[in-house]
Coordinates of N, CA and C in Angstrom, one line a residue:
X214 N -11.7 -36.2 -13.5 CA -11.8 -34.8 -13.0 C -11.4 -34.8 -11.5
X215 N -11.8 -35.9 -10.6 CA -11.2 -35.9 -9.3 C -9.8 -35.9 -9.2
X216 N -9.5 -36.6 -10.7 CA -7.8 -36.9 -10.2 C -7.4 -35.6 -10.0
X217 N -7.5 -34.7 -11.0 CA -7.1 -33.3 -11.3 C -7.1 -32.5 -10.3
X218 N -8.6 -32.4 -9.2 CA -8.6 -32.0 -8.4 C -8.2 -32.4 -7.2
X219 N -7.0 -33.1 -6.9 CA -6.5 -34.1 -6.4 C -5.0 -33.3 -6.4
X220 N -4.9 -33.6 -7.9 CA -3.4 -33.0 -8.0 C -2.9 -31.8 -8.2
X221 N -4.1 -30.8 -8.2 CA -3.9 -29.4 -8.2 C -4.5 -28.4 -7.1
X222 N -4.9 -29.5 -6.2 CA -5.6 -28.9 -4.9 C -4.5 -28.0 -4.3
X223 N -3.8 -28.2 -3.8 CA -2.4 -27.3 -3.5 C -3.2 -25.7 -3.9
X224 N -2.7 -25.8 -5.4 CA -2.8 -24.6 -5.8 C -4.2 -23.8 -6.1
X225 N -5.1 -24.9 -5.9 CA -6.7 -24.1 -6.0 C -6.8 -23.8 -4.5
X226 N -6.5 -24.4 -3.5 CA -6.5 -24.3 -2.4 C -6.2 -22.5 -1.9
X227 N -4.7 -22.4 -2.7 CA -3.9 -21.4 -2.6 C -4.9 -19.9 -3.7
X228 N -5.4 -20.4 -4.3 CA -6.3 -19.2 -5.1 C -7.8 -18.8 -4.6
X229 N -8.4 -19.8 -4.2 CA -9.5 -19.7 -3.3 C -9.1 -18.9 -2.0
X230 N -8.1 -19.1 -1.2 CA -7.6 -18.0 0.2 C -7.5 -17.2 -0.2
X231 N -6.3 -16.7 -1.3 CA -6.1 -15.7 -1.6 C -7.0 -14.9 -2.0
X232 N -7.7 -15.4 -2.8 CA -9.3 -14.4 -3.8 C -10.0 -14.2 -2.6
X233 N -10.4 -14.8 -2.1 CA -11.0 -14.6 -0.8 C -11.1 -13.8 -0.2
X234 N -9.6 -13.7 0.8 CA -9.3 -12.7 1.4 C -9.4 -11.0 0.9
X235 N -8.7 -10.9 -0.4 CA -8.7 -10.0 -1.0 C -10.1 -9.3 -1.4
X236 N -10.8 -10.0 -1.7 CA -12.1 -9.5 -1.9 C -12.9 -9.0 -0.8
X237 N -12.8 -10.0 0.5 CA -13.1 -9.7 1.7 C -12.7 -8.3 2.0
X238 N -11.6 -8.1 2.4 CA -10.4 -6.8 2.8 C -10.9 -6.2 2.1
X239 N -10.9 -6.0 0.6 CA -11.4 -5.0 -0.5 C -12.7 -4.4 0.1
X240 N -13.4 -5.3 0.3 CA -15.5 -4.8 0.4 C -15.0 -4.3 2.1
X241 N -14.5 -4.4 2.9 CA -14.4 -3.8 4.4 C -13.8 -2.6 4.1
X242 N -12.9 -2.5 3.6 CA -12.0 -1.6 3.1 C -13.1 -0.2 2.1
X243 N -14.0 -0.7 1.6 CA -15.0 0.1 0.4 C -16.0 0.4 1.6
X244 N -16.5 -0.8 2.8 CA -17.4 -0.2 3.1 C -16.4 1.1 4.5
X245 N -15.5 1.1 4.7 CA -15.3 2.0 5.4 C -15.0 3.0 4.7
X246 N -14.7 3.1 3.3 CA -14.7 4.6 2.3 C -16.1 5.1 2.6
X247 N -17.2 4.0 2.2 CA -18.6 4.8 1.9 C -19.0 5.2 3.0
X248 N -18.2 5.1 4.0 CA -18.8 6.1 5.8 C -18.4 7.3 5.3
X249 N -17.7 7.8 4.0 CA -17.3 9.3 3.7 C -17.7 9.9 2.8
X250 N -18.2 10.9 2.8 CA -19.1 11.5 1.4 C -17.5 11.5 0.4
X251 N -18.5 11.5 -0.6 CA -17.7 10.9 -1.8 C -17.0 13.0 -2.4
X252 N -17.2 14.2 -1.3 CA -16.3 15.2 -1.4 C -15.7 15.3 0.0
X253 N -15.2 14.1 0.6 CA -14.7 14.2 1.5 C -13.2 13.5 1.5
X254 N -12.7 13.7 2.6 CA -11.5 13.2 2.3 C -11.4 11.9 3.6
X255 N -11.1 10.7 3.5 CA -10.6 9.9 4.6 C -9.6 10.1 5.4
X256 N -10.0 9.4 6.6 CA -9.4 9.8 7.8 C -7.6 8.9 7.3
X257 N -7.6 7.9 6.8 CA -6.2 7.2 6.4 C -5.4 8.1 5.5
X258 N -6.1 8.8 4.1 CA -5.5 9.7 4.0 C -5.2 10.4 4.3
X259 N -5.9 11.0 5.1 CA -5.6 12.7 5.9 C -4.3 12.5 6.7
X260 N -4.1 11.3 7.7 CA -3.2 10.6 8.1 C -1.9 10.6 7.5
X261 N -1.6 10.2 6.0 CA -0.6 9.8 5.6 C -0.1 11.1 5.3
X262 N -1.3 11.6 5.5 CA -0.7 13.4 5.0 C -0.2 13.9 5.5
X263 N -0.5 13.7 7.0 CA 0.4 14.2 7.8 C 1.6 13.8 8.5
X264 N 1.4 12.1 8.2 CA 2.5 11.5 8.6 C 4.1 12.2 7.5
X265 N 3.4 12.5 6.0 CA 4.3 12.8 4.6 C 4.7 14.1 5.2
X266 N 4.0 15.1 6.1 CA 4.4 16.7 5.8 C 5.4 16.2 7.1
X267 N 4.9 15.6 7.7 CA 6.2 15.3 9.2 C 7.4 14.9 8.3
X268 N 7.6 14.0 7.9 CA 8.7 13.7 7.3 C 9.7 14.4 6.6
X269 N 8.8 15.6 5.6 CA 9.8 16.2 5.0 C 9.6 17.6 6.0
X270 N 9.2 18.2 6.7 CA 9.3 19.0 7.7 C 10.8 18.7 9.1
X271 N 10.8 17.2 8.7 CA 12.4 16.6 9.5 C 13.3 17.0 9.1
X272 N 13.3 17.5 7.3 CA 14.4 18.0 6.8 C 14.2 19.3 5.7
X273 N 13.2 20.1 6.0 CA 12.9 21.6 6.0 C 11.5 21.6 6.3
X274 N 11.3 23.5 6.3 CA 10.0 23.8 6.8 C 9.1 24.2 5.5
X275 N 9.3 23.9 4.6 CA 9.0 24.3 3.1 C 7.4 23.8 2.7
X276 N 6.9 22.7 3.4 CA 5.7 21.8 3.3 C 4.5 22.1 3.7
X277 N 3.6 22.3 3.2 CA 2.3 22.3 3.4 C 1.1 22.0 3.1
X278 N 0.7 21.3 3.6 CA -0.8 20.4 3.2 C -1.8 21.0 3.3
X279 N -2.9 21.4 2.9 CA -3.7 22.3 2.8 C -5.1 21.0 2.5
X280 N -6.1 21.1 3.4 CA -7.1 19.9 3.7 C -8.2 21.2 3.1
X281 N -9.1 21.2 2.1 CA -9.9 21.6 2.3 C -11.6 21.4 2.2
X282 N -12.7 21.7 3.1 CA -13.5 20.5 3.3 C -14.5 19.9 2.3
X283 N -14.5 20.3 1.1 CA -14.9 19.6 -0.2 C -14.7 19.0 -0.7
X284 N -13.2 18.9 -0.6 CA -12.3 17.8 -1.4 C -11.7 16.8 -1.2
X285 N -12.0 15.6 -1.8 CA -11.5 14.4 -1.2 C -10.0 14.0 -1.3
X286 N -9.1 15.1 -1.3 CA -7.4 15.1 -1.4 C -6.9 16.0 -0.8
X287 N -5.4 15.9 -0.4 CA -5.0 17.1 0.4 C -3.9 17.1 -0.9
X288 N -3.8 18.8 -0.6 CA -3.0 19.5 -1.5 C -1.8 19.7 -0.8
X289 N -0.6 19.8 -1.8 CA 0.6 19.3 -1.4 C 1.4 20.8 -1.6
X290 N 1.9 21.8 -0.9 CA 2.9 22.3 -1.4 C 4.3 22.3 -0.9
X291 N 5.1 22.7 -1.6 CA 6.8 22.7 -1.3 C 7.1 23.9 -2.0
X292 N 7.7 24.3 -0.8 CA 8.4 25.5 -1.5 C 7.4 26.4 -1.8
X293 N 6.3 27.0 -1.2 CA 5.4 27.5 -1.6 C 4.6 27.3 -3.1
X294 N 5.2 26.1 -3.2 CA 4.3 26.0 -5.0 C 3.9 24.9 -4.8
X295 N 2.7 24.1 -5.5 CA 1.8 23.6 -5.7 C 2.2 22.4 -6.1
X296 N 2.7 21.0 -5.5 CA 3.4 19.8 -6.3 C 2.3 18.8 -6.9
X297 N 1.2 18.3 -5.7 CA 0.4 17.3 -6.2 C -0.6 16.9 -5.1
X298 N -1.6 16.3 -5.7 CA -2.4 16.4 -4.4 C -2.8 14.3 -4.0
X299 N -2.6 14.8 -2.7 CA -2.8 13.1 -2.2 C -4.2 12.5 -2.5
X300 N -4.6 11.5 -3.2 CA -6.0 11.2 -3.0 C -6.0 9.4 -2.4
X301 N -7.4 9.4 -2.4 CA -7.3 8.2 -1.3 C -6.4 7.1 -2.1
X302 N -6.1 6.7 -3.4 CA -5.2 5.7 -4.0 C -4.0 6.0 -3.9
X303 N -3.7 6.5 -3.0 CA -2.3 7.1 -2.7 C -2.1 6.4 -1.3
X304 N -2.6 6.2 -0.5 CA -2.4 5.9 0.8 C -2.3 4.4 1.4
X305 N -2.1 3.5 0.0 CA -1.1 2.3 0.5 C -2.0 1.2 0.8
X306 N -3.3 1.9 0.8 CA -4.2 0.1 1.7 C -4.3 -1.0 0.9
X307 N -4.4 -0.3 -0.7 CA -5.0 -1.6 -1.4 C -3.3 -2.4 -1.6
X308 N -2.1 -1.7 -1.4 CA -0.9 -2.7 -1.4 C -1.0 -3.7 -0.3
X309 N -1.5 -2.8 0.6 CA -1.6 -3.8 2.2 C -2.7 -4.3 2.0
X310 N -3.5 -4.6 1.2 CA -4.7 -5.6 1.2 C -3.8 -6.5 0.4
X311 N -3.2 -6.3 -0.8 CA -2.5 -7.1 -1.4 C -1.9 -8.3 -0.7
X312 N -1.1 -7.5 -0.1 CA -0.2 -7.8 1.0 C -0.2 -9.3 2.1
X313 N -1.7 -8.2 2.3 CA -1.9 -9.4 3.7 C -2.8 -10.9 3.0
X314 N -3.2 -10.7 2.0 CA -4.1 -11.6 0.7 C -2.9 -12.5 0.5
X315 N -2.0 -12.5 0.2 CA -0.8 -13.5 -0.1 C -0.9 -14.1 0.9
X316 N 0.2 -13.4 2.6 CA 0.5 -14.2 3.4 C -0.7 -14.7 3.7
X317 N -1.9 -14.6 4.0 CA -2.9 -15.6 4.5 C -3.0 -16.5 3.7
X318 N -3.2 -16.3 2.6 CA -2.7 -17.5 1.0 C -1.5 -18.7 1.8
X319 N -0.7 -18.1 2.0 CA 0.4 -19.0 2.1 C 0.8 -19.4 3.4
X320 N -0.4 -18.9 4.6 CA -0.1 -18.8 5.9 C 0.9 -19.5 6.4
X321 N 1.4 -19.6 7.7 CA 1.9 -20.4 8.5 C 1.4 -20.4 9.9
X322 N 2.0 -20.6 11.3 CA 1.7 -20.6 12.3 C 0.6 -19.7 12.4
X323 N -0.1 -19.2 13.7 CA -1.0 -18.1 13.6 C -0.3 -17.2 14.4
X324 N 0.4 -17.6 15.0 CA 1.5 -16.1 15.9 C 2.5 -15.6 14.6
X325 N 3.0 -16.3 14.0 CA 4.1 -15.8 12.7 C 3.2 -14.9 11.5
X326 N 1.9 -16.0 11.5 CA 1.0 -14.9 10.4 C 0.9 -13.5 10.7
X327 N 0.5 -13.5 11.7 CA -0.2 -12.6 12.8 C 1.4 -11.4 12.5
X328 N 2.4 -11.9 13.5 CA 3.2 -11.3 13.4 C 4.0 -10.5 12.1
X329 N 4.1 -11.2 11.3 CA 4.3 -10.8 9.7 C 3.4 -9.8 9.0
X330 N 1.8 -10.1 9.2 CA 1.3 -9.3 8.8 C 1.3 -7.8 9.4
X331 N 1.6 -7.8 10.5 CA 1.3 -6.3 11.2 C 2.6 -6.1 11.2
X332 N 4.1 -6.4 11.4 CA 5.2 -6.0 10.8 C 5.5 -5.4 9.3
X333 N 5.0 -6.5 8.2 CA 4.9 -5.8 6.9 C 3.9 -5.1 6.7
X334 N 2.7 -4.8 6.7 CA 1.5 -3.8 6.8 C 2.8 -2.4 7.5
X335 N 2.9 -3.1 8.3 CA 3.6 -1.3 8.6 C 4.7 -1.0 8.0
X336 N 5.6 -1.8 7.6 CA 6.7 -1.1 7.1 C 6.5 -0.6 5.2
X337 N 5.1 -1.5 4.9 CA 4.9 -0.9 3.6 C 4.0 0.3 4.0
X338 N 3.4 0.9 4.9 CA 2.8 2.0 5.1 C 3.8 2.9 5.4
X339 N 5.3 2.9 6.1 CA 6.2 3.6 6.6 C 6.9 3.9 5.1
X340 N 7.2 2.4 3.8 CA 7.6 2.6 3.4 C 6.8 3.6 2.2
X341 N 5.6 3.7 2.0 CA 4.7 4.4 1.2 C 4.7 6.1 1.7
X342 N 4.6 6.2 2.6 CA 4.8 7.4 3.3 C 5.9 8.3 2.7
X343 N 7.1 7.6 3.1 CA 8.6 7.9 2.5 C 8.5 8.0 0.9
X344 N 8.0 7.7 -0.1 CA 7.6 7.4 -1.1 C 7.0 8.6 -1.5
X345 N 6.1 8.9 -0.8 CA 5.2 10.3 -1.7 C 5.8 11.2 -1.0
X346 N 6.9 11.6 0.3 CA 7.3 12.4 0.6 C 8.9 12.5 -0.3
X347 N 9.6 11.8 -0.7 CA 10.7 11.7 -1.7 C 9.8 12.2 -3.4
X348 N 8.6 11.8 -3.4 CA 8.4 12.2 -4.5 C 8.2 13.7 -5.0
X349 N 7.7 14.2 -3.6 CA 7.1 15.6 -3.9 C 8.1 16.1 -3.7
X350 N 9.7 15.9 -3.0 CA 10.7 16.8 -3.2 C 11.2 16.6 -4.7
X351 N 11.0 15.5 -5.5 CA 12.0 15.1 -6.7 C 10.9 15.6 -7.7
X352 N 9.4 16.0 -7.5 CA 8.5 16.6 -8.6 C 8.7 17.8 -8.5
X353 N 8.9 18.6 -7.5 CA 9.3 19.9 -7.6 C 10.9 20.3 -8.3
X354 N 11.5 19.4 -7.9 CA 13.2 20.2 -8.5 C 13.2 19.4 -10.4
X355 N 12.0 17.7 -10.7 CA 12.1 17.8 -12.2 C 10.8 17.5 -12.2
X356 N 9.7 18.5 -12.3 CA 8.1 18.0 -12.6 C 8.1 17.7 -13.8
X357 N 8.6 17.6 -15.0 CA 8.8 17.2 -16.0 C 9.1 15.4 -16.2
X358 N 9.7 15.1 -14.9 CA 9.7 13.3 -14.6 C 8.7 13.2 -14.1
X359 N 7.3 13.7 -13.9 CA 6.2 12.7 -13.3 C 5.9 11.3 -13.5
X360 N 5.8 11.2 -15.1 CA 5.2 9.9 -15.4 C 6.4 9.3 -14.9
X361 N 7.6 9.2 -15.4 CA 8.9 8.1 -15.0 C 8.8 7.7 -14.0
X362 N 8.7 9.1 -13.2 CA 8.8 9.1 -10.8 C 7.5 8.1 -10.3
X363 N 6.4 9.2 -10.6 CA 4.7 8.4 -10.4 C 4.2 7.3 -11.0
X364 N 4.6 7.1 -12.0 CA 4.1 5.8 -13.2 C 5.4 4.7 -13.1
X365 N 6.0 4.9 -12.4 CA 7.2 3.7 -13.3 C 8.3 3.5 -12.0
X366 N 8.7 4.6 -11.5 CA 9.8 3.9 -10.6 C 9.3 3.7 -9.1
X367 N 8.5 4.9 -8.8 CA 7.9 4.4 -7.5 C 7.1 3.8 -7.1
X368 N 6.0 2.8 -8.4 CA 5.5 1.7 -8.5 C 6.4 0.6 -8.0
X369 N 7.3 0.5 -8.8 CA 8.4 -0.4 -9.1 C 9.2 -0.9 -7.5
X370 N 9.3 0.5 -6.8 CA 9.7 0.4 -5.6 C 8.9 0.3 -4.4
X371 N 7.9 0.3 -4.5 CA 6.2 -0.6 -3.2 C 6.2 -1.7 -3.5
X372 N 6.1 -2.2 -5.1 CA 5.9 -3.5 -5.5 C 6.8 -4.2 -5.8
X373 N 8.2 -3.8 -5.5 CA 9.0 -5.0 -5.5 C 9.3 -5.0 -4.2
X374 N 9.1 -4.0 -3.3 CA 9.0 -4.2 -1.9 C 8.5 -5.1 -1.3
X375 N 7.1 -5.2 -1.6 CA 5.8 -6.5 -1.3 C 6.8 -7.4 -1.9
X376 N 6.9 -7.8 -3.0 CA 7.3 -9.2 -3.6 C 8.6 -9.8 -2.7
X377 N 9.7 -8.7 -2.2 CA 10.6 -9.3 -1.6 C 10.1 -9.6 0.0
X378 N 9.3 -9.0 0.5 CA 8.5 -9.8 1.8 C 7.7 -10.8 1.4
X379 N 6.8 -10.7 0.5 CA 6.9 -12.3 0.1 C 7.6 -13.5 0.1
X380 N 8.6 -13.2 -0.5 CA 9.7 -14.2 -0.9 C 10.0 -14.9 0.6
X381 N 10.1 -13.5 1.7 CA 10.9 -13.8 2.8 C 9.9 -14.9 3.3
X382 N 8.2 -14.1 3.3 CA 7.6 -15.1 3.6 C 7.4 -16.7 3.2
X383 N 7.4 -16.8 2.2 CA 7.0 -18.5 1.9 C 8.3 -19.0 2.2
X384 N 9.7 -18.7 1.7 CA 11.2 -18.9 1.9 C 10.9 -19.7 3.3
X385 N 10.3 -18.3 4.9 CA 11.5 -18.7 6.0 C 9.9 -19.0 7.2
X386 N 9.1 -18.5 7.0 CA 7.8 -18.7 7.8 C 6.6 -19.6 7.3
X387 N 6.2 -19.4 6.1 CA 4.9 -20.1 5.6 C 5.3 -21.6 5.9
X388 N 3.7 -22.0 5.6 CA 4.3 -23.8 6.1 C 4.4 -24.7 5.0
X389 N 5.3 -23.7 3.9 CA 6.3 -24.6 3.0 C 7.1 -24.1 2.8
X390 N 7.8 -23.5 3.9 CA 9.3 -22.8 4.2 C 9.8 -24.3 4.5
X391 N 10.9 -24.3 3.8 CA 11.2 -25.6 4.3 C 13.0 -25.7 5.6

């Protein structure tokens, strides 16, 4: 049994940090939801909301979010009509819990972790942002593509996002970049 644990430490090593971390992040992450009544809306979402109506307000004035104080989502319209409403699983953290759960898994230096993580944490929040704001222009002109848009391609495009910063990571930083 030692030998095994011997020869597979590497990779228990590598599932113990990871599980770890993630679970950690997850419960900090859960206890800063439960600072919000459960008809309330978070301050990260409320955030992305407005970071999303900035965005497509950059290229018309057609957008509007509508916060109202019961509900724990902001309502989305375009074009004066009613697209979809943000709720808190929309706002990217549990990718960036994901996220940051690998690179510590696979760490390297602590300036490059460091560095990596708050570089990709932001560009997948910048990139998530852009994401629900492309969606709510492309669910209004075919709402009939929801599932395809919401369920399948713009999954597809966060999460192979993360996986190609992965790659970069273990590839050119972690300390089995070789």
């Amino acid at each position: 049994m030692k030998k095994y644990f011997q020869q597979y430490k590497p990779f228990l090593v590598f599932l113990a940090s990871f599980f770890g971390c993630y679970i950690l992040l997850t419960l900090l992450y859960q206890y800063f939801l439960n600072g919000f009544e459960s008809d309330k809306l978070d301050t990260i979402t409320k955030v992305v909301g407005q970071n999303t109506q900035s965005v497509i307000s950059f290229f018309t004035e057609s957008v509007q979010m509508i916060y109202v104080a019961n509900e724990p989502f902001v309502r989305v319209y375009f074009q004066n009509k009613g697209i979809v409403q943000i709720v808190e699983g929309c706002n990217g953290i549990s990718v960036i819990i994901l996220f940051i759960s690998f690179i510590i898994a696979f760490s390297g230096s602590l300036k490059n972790t460091l560095l990596f993580i708050f570089g990709g944490s932001l560009l997948i929040y910048i990139l998530n942002v852009l994401r629900i704001a492309i969606l709510i222009v492309l669910l209004h002109h075919f709402p009939e593509k929801m599932h395809l848009l919401h369920g399948v391609l713009f999954p597809a495009i966060i999460y192979g996002s993360v996986f190609m910063l992965w790659v970069i990571w273990v590839n050119k930083f972690s300390k089995y970049a070789k």
